[in-house]
CSV table of C-alpha atoms in Angstrom, one decimal:
chain,number,residue,atom,x,y,z
N,735,MET,CA,11.0,10.7,-6.8
N,736,ALA,CA,12.0,7.8,-4.6
N,737,PHE,CA,8.4,6.5,-4.3
N,738,THR,CA,7.2,4.8,-7.5
N,739,VAL,CA,4.3,2.6,-8.4
N,740,ASP,CA,4.6,0.3,-11.4
N,741,GLU,CA,1.5,1.0,-13.5
N,742,THR,CA,1.2,-2.6,-14.7
N,743,THR,CA,1.9,-4.7,-11.7
N,744,GLY,CA,1.1,-2.2,-8.9
N,745,ASP,CA,4.5,-3.0,-7.2
N,746,ILE,CA,5.8,-0.1,-5.1
N,747,THR,CA,9.5,0.8,-4.9
N,748,LEU,CA,10.5,3.4,-2.2
N,749,VAL,CA,13.3,4.6,0.0
N,750,GLN,CA,12.6,4.0,3.7
N,751,GLY,CA,11.1,7.2,5.3
N,752,ASP,CA,9.8,8.7,2.0
N,753,SER,CA,6.2,9.6,1.4
N,754,GLY,CA,4.1,9.0,-1.7
N,755,ILE,CA,0.7,8.5,-3.2
N,756,LEU,CA,-0.9,5.3,-4.4
N,757,TYR,CA,-3.8,5.8,-6.9
N,758,VAL,CA,-6.4,3.1,-7.0
N,759,THR,CA,-8.7,3.2,-10.1
N,760,ASP,CA,-11.6,1.4,-11.5
N,761,LEU,CA,-13.5,1.2,-8.3
N,762,PRO,CA,-17.3,0.6,-8.4
N,763,THR,CA,-19.3,3.8,-8.0
N,764,ASP,CA,-22.7,2.3,-7.0
N,765,GLU,CA,-22.0,2.8,-3.2
N,766,ASN,CA,-19.8,4.9,-0.9
N,767,TYR,CA,-17.1,2.3,-0.3
N,768,THR,CA,-14.2,2.5,2.1
N,769,LEU,CA,-10.9,1.4,0.8
N,770,TYR,CA,-8.4,-0.1,3.3
N,771,PHE,CA,-4.7,-0.3,2.7
N,772,ALA,CA,-1.9,-2.0,4.8
N,773,PHE,CA,1.7,-2.9,4.5
N,774,TYR,CA,2.7,-6.4,5.8
N,775,ASP,CA,5.8,-8.5,6.1
N,776,ASP,CA,6.6,-12.1,4.9
N,777,LYS,CA,4.9,-13.5,8.0
N,778,ARG,CA,1.7,-11.6,7.2
N,779,ASN,CA,2.1,-9.2,10.1
N,780,ILE,CA,0.7,-5.8,9.4
N,781,ILE,CA,3.3,-3.1,9.6
N,782,GLY,CA,2.0,0.0,11.5
N,783,SER,CA,-1.8,0.2,11.1
N,784,GLU,CA,-4.3,0.0,8.3
N,785,MET,CA,-5.1,3.2,6.5
N,786,SER,CA,-8.5,3.9,5.0
N,787,VAL,CA,-10.0,6.4,2.6
N,788,GLN,CA,-13.6,7.0,1.6
N,789,ALA,CA,-14.3,6.5,-2.1
N,790,LYS,CA,-17.6,8.6,-1.9
N,791,GLY,CA,-18.9,7.1,-5.2
N,792,GLU,CA,-15.7,8.0,-7.1
N,793,ASP,CA,-14.0,5.4,-9.3
N,794,THR,CA,-10.5,6.7,-8.3
N,795,VAL,CA,-9.1,7.4,-4.9
N,796,SER,CA,-5.6,8.3,-3.7
N,797,ILE,CA,-4.0,7.0,-0.6
N,798,SER,CA,-1.4,9.3,0.9
N,799,ILE,CA,1.3,7.2,2.5
N,800,LEU,CA,3.3,9.3,5.0
N,801,SER,CA,7.0,9.1,5.8
N,802,SER,CA,6.1,8.0,9.3
N,803,VAL,CA,4.5,4.9,7.8
N,804,THR,CA,7.3,4.0,5.4
N,805,ASP,CA,9.9,4.6,8.1
N,806,LEU,CA,8.5,1.4,9.7
N,807,LEU,CA,9.6,-0.6,6.6
N,808,THR,CA,13.2,-1.3,7.8
N,809,VAL,CA,16.2,-2.6,5.8
N,810,ASP,CA,18.8,-4.8,7.5
N,811,LYS,CA,22.2,-3.1,7.4
N,812,LYS,CA,23.6,-6.2,5.7
N,813,GLU,CA,21.0,-6.0,2.9
N,814,ASP,CA,20.7,-3.7,-0.1
N,815,ALA,CA,16.9,-3.7,0.1
N,816,ALA,CA,14.0,-5.4,1.8
N,817,GLU,CA,10.8,-6.7,0.4
N,818,TYR,CA,7.4,-6.1,2.0
N,819,TYR,CA,3.9,-6.5,0.6
N,820,TYR,CA,0.6,-4.5,0.6
N,821,GLY,CA,-3.0,-5.3,0.4
N,822,LEU,CA,-6.2,-3.4,-0.6
N,823,LYS,CA,-9.7,-4.2,0.6
N,824,LEU,CA,-12.9,-2.6,-0.5
N,825,CYS,CA,-15.6,-2.5,2.1
N,826,LEU,CA,-19.2,-1.4,2.8
N,827,GLU,CA,-19.6,-1.1,6.5
N,828,ASP,CA,-23.5,-1.0,6.4
N,829,THR,CA,-23.7,-4.4,4.7
N,830,GLY,CA,-20.5,-6.1,5.9
N,831,TYR,CA,-19.3,-6.4,2.3
N,832,GLU,CA,-15.5,-7.0,2.0
N,833,ASN,CA,-13.5,-7.6,-1.1
N,834,THR,CA,-9.8,-7.9,-1.4
N,835,LEU,CA,-8.7,-6.1,-4.6
N,836,ILE,CA,-6.5,-7.8,-7.2
N,837,ILE,CA,-4.2,-5.4,-9.2
N,838,ASN,CA,-4.9,-5.3,-13.0
N,839,ASP,CA,-4.9,-8.7,-14.5
N,840,GLY,CA,-3.3,-10.5,-11.5
N,841,ASP,CA,-4.3,-13.7,-10.0
N,842,ILE,CA,-5.8,-14.2,-6.5
N,843,GLY,CA,-2.4,-15.5,-5.2
N,844,ASP,CA,-0.3,-12.7,-6.6
N,845,LEU,CA,1.5,-10.6,-4.1
N,846,ASN,CA,1.7,-6.8,-4.3
N,847,THR,CA,5.3,-6.2,-3.5
N,848,VAL,CA,7.0,-3.3,-1.9
N,849,THR,CA,10.8,-3.0,-2.5
N,850,VAL,CA,12.3,-0.8,0.2
N,851,TYR,CA,15.8,0.8,-0.1
N,852,PRO,CA,17.5,2.1,3.0
N,853,LYS,CA,17.2,5.8,3.8
N,854,LYS,CA,20.1,8.0,2.8
N,855,VAL,CA,19.3,11.1,4.8
N,856,GLU,CA,16.9,11.7,7.7
N,857,GLY,CA,15.2,14.9,6.4
N,858,ILE,CA,12.8,16.8,8.7
N,859,ILE,CA,13.7,16.3,12.3
N,860,THR,CA,10.8,16.4,14.7
């Protein structure tokens, strides 16, 4: 697979245009939280749009990241790879609660990196 998530750091490695699944575990189960996910660049601009998934009281959710989303993570032709980042936020819309998640034992300032390699083949043509 050309979409991998490091189990310790949460860092993602992928080929531009490939799809994959990000599993988020150890979520609180006391409420029906919504988990938001977004890719962003080094200037903190969100790439594409935020995605969300309902946790529905479960401690683990999966975020399906489609090829149409990772296709927006471009790699300059002069570069071997590009680096992007991602963020996760747990929210309760009823109360206005919002909490940015920190992966494993990371610090508040740690970045969740996404290393993107250029696509090698187009695949399904739509």
